[in-house]
XYZ file of N, CA, C and O in Angstrom:
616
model
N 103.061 114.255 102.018
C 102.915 112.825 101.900
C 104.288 112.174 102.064
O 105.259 112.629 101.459
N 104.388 111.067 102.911
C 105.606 110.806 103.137
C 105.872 110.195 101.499
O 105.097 110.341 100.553
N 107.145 109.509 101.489
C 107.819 108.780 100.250
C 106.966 107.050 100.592
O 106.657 106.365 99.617
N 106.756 106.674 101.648
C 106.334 105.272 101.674
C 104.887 105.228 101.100
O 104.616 104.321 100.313
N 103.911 106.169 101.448
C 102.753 106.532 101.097
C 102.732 107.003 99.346
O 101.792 106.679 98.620
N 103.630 107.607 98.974
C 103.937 108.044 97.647
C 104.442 106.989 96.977
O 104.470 107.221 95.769
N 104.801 106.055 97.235
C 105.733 104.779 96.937
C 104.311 103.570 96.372
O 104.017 102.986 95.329
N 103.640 103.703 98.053
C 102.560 102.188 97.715
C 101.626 103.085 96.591
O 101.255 102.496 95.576
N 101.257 104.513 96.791
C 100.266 104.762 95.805
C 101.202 104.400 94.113
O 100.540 103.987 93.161
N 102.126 104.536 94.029
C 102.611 104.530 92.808
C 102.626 102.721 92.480
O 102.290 102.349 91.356
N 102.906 102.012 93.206
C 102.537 100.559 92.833
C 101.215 100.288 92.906
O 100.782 99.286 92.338
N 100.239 101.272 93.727
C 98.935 100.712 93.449
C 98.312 101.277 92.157
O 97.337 100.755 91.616
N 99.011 102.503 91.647
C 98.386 102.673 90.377
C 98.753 101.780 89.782
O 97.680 101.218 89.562
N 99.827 100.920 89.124
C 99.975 99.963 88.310
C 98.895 98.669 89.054
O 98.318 97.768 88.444
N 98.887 98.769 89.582
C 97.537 97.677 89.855
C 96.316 98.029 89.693
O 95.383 97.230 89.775
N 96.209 99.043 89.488
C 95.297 99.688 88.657
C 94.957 99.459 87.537
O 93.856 98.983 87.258
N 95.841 99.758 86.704
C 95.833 99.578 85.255
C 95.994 98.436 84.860
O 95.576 98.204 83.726
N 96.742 97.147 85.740
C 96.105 95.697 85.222
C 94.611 95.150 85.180
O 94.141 94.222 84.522
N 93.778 96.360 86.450
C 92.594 95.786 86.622
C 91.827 96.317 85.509
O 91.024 95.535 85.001
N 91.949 97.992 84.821
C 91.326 98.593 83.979
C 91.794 97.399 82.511
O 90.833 97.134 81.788
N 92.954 96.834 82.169
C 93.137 95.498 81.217
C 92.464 94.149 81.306
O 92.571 93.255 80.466
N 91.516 94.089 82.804
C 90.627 92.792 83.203
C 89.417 93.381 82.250
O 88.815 92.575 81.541
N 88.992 95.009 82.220
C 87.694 95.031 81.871
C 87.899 94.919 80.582
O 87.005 94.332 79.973
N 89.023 95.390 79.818
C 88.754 95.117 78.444
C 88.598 93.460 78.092
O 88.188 93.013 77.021
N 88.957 92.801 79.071
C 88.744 91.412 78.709
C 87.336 91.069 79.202
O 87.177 89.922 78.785
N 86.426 91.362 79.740
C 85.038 91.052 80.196
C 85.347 90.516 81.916
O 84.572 90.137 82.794
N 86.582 90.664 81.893
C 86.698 90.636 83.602
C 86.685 91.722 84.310
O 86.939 92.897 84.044
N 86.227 90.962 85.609
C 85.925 91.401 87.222
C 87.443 92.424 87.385
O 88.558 91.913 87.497
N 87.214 93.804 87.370
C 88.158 94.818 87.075
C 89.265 94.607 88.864
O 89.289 95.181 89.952
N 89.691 93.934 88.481
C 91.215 93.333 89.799
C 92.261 93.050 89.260
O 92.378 92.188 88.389
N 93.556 94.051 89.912
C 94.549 93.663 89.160
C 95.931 93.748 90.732
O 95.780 94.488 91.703
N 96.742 93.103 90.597
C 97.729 93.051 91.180
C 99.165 93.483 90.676
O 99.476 93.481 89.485
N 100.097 93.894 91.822
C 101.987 93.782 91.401
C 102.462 93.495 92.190
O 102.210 94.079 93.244
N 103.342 92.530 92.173
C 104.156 92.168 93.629
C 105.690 93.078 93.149
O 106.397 93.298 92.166
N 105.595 93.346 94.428
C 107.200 94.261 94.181
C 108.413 93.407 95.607
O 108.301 93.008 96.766
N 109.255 93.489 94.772
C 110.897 92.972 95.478
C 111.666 94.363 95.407
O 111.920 95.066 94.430
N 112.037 94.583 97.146
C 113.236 95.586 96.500
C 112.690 96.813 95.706
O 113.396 97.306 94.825
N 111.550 97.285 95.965
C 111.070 98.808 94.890
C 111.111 98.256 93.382
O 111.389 99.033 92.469
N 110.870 97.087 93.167
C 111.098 96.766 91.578
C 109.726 95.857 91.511
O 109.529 94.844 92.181
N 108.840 96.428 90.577
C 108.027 95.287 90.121
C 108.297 93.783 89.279
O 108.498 93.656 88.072
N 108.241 92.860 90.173
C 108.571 91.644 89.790
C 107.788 90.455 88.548
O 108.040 89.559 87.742
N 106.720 91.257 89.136
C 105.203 90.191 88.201
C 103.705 90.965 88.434
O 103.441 91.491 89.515
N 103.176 90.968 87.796
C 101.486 91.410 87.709
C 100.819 90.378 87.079
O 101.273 89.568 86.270
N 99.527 90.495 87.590
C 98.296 89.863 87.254
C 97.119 90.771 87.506
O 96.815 91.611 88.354
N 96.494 90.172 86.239
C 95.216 90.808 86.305
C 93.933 89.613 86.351
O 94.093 88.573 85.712
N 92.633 89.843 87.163
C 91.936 89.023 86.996
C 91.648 88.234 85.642
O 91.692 88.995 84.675
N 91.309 86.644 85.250
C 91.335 85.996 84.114
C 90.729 84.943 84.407
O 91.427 83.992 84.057
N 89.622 84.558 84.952
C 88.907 83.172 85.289
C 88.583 82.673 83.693
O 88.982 81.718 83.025
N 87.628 83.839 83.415
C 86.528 83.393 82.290
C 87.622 83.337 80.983
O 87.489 82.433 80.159
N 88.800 84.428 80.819
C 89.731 83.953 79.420
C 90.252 82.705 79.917
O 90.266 81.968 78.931
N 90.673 82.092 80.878
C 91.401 81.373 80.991
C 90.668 79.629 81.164
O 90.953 78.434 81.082
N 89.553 80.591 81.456
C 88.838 78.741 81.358
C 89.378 78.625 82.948
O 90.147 77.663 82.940
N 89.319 79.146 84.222
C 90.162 79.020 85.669
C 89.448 79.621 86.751
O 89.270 80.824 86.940
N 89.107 78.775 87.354
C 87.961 79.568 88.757
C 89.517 80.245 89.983
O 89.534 80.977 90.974
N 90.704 79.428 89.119
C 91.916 80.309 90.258
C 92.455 81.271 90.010
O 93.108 81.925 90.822
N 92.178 81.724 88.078
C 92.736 82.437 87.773
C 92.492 84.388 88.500
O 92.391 85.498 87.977
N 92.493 83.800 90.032
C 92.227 85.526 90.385
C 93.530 86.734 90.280
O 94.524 86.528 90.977
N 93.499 87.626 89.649
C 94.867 88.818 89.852
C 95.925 88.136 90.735
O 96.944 87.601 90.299
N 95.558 88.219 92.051
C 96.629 87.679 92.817
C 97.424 86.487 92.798
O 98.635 86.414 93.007
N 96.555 85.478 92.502
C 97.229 83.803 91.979
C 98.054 84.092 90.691
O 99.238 83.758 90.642
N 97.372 84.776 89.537
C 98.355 85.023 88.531
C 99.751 85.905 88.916
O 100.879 85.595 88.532
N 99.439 87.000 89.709
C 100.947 87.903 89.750
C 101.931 86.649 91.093
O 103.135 86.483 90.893
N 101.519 86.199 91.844
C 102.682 85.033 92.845
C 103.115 83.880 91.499
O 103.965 83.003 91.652
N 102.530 84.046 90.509
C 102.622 82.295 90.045
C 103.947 83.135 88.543
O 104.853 82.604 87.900
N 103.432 84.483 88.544
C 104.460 85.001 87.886
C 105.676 85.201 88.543
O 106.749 84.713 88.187
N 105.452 86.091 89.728
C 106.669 86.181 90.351
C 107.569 84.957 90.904
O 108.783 85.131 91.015
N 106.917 83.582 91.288
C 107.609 82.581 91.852
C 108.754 82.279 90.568
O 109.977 82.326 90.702
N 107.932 81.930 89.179
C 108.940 81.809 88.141
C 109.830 82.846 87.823
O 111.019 82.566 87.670
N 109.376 84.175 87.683
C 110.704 85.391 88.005
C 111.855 84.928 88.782
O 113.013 84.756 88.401
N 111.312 84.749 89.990
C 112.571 84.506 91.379
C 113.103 82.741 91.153
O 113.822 82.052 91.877
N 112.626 82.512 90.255
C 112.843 80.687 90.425
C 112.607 80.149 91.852
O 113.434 79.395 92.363
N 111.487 80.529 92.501
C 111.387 80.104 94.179
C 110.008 79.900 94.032
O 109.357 80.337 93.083
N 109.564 79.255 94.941
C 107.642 79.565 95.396
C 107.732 80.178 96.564
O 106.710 80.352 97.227
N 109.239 80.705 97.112
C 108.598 81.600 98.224
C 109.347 82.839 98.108
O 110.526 83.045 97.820
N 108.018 83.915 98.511
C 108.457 85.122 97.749
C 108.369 85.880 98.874
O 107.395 86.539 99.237
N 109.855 85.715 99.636
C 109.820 86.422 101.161
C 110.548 88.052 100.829
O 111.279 88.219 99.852
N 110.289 88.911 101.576
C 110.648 90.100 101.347
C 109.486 90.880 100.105
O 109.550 92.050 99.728
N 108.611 89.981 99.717
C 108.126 91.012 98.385
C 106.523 91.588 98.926
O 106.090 90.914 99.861
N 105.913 92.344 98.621
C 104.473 93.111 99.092
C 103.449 92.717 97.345
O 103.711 92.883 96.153
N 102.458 92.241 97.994
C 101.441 92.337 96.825
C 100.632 93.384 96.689
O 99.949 93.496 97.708
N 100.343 94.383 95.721
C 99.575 95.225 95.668
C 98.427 94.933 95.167
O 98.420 94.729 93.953
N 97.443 94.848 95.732
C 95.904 94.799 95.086
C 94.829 95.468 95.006
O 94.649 96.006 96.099
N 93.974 95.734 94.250
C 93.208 96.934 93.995
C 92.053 96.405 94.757
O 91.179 97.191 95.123
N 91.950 94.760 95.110
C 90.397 94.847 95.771
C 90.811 93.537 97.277
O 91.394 92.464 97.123
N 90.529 93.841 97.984
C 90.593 92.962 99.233
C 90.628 91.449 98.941
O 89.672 90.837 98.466
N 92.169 90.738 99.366
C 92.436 89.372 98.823
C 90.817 88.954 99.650
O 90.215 89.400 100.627
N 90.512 87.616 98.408
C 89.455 86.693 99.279
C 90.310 85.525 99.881
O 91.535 85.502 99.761
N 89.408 84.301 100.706
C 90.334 83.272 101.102
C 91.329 82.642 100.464
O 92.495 82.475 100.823
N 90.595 82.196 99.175
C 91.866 81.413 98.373
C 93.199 82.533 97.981
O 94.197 81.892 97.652
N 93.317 83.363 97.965
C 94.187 84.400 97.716
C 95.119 84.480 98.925
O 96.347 84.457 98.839
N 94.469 84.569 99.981
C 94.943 85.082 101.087
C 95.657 83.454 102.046
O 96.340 83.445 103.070
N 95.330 82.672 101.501
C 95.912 81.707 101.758
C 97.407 81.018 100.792
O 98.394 80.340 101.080
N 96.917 81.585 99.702
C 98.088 81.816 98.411
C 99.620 82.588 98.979
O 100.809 82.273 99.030
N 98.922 83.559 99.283
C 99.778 84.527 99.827
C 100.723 84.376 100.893
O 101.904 84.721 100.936
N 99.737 83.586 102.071
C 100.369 83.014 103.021
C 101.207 81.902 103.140
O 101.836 81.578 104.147
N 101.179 81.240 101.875
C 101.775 79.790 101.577
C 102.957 80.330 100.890
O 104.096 79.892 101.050
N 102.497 81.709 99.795
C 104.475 81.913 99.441
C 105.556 82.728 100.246
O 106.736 82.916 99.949
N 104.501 83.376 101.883
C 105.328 83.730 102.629
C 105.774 85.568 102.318
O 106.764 86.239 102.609
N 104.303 85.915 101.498
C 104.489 87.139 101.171
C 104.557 88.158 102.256
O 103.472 88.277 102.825
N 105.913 89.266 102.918
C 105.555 90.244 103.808
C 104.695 91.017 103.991
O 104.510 91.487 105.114
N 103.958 91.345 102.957
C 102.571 92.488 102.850
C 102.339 92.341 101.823
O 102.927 91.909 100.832
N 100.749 92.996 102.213
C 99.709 92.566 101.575
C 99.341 94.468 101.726
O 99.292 94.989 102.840
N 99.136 95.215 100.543
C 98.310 96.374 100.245
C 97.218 95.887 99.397
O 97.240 95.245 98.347
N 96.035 96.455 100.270
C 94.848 96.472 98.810
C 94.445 97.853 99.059
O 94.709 98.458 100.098
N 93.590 98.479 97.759
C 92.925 99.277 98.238
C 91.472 98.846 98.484
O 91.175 98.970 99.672
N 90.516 98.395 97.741
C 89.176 98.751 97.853
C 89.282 97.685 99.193
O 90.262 96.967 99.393
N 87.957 97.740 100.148
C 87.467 96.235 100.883
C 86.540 95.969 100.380
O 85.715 96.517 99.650
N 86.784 94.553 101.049
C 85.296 93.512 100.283
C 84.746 92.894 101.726
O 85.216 92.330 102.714
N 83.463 93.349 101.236
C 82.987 93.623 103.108
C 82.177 91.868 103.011
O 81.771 91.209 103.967
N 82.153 91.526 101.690
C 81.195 90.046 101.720
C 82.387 88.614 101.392
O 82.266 87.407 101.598
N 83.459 89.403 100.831
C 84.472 87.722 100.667
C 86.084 88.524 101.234
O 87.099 87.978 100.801
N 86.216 89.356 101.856
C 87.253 89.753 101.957
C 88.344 89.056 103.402
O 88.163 89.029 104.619
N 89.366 88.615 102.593
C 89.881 87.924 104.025
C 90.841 88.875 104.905
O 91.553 88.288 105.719
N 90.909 89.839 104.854
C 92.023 90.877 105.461
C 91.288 91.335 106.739
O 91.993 91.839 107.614
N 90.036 91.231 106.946
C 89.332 91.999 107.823
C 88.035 92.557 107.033
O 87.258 93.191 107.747
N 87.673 92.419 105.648
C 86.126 92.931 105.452
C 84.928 91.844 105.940
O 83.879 91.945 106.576
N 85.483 91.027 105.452
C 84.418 89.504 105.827
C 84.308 89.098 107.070
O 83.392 89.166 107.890
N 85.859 88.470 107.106
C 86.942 88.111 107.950
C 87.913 88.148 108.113
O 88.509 88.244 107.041
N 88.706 88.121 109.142
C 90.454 88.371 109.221
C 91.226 86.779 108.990
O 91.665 86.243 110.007
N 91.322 86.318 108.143
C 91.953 84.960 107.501
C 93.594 85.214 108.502
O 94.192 84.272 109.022
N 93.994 86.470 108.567
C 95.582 86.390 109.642
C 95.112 86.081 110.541
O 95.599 85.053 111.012
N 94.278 86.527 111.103
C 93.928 86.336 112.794
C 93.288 84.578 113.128
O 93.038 84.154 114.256
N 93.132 83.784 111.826
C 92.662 82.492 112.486
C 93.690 81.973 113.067
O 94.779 82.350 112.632
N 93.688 80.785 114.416
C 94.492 80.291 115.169
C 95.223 79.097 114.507
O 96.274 78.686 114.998
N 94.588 78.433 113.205
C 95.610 77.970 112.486
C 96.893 78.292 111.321
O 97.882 77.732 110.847
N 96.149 79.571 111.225
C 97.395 80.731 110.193
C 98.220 80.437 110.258
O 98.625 80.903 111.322
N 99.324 79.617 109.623
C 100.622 79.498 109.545
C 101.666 80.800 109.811
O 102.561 81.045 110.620
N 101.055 81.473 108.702
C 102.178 82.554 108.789
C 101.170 83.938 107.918
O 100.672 84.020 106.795
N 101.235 85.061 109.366
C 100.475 86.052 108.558
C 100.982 87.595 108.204
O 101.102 88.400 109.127
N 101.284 87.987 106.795
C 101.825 89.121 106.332
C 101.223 90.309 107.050
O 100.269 90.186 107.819
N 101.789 91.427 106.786
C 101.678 92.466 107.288
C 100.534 93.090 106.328
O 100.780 92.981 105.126
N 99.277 93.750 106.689
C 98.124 94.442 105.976
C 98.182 95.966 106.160
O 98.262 96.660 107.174
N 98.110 96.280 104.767
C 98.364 97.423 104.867
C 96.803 98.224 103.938
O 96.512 97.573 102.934
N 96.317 98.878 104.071
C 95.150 99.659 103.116
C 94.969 101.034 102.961
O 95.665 101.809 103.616
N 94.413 101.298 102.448
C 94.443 103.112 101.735
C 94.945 103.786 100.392
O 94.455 104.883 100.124
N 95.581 103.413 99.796
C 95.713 104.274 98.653
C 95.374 103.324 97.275
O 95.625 102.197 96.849
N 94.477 104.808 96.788
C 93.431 104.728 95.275
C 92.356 103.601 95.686
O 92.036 102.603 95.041
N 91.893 104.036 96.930
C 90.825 102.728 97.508
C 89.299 103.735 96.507
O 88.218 103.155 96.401
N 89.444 104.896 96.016
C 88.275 105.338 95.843
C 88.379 104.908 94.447
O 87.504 104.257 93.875
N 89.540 105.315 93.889
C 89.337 104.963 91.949
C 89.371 103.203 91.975
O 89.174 102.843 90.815
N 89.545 102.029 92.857
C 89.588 100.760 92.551
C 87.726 100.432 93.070
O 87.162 99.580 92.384
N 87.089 100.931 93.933
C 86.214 100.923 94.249
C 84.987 101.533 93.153
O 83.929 100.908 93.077
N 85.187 102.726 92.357
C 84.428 103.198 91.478
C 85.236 101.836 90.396
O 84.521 100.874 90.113
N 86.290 101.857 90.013
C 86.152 100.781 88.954
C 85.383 99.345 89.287
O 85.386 98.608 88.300
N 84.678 98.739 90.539
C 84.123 97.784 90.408
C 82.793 98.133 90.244
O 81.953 97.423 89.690
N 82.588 99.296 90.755
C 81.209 99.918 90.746
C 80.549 100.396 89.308
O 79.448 100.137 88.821
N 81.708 101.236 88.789
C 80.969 101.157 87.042
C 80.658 99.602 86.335
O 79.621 99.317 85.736
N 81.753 98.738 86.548
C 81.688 97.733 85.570
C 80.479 96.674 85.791
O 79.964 96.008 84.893
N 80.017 96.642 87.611
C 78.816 95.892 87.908
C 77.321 96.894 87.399
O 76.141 96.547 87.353
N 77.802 97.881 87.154
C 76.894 98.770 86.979
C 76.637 98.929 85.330
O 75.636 99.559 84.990
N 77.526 98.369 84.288
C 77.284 98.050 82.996
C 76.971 96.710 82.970
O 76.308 96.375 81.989
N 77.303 95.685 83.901
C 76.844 94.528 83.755
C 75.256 94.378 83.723
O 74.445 93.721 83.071
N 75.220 95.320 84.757
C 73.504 95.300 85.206
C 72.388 96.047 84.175
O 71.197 95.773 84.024
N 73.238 97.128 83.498
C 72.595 97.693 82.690
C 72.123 96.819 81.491
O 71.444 97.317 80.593
């Protein structure tokens, strides 16, 4: 395994474990880390329903952390790690702070803007579109949405 592949899996496990901290809260198991420089800067984990916030998704929380980290709203040079395929409002988030990449693992084949739904980079008004990257712990972020809809349902 190269070191870059060994690298994103090791930031996607910590996005992991923000999302496994969504379920203890009764949230949609999604969690994010934006990293600067090999250094984790900010995480978020999904929080609509604690927060009283239809924006509060993983990804809006870890940019809105990291912008105040960096004292900037644009967070050029940094990669977001996410455990489930940004949707539009995310992926437009992303694109507005000018993030270089974008890792998720799981896809979201019904709201996903990277290419599950739709490719949100590829529209002809895209300002500016990060680099997509996917594959690692796409199976353990995928079983974590799958148990937790699967206790919901129970």
């Amino acid at each position: 395994m190269s070191h870059a592949v060994t690298t994103d899996r090791h930031f996607m496990q910590l996005a992991l474990v923000q999302a496994s901290l969504a379920i203890t809260e009764g949230e949609v198991p999604v969690g994010a880390v934006v990293v600067k420089n090999g250094e984790i800067i900010a995480s978020g984990r999904n929080a609509p329903i604690r927060l009283n916030d239809p924006t509060a998704h993983a990804e809006i929380l870890a940019l809105r952390a990291a912008g105040a980290a960096l004292g900037n709203y644009r967070l050029d040079d940094c990669t977001v790690f996410v455990t489930l395929e940004p949707c539009p409002m995310c992926m437009a988030a992303i694109s507005h702070a000018r993030i270089a990449r974008v890792v998720y693992a799981a896809p979201d084949v019904r709201a996903g803007a990277c290419g599950g739904a739709f490719d949100l980079n590829r529209a002809a008004w895209h300002h500016y579109a990060p680099l997509i990257d996917t594959g690692p712990c796409e199976a353990e972020a995928a079983a974590l949405l799958q148990d937790f809809f699967r206790m919901r349902r129970d």
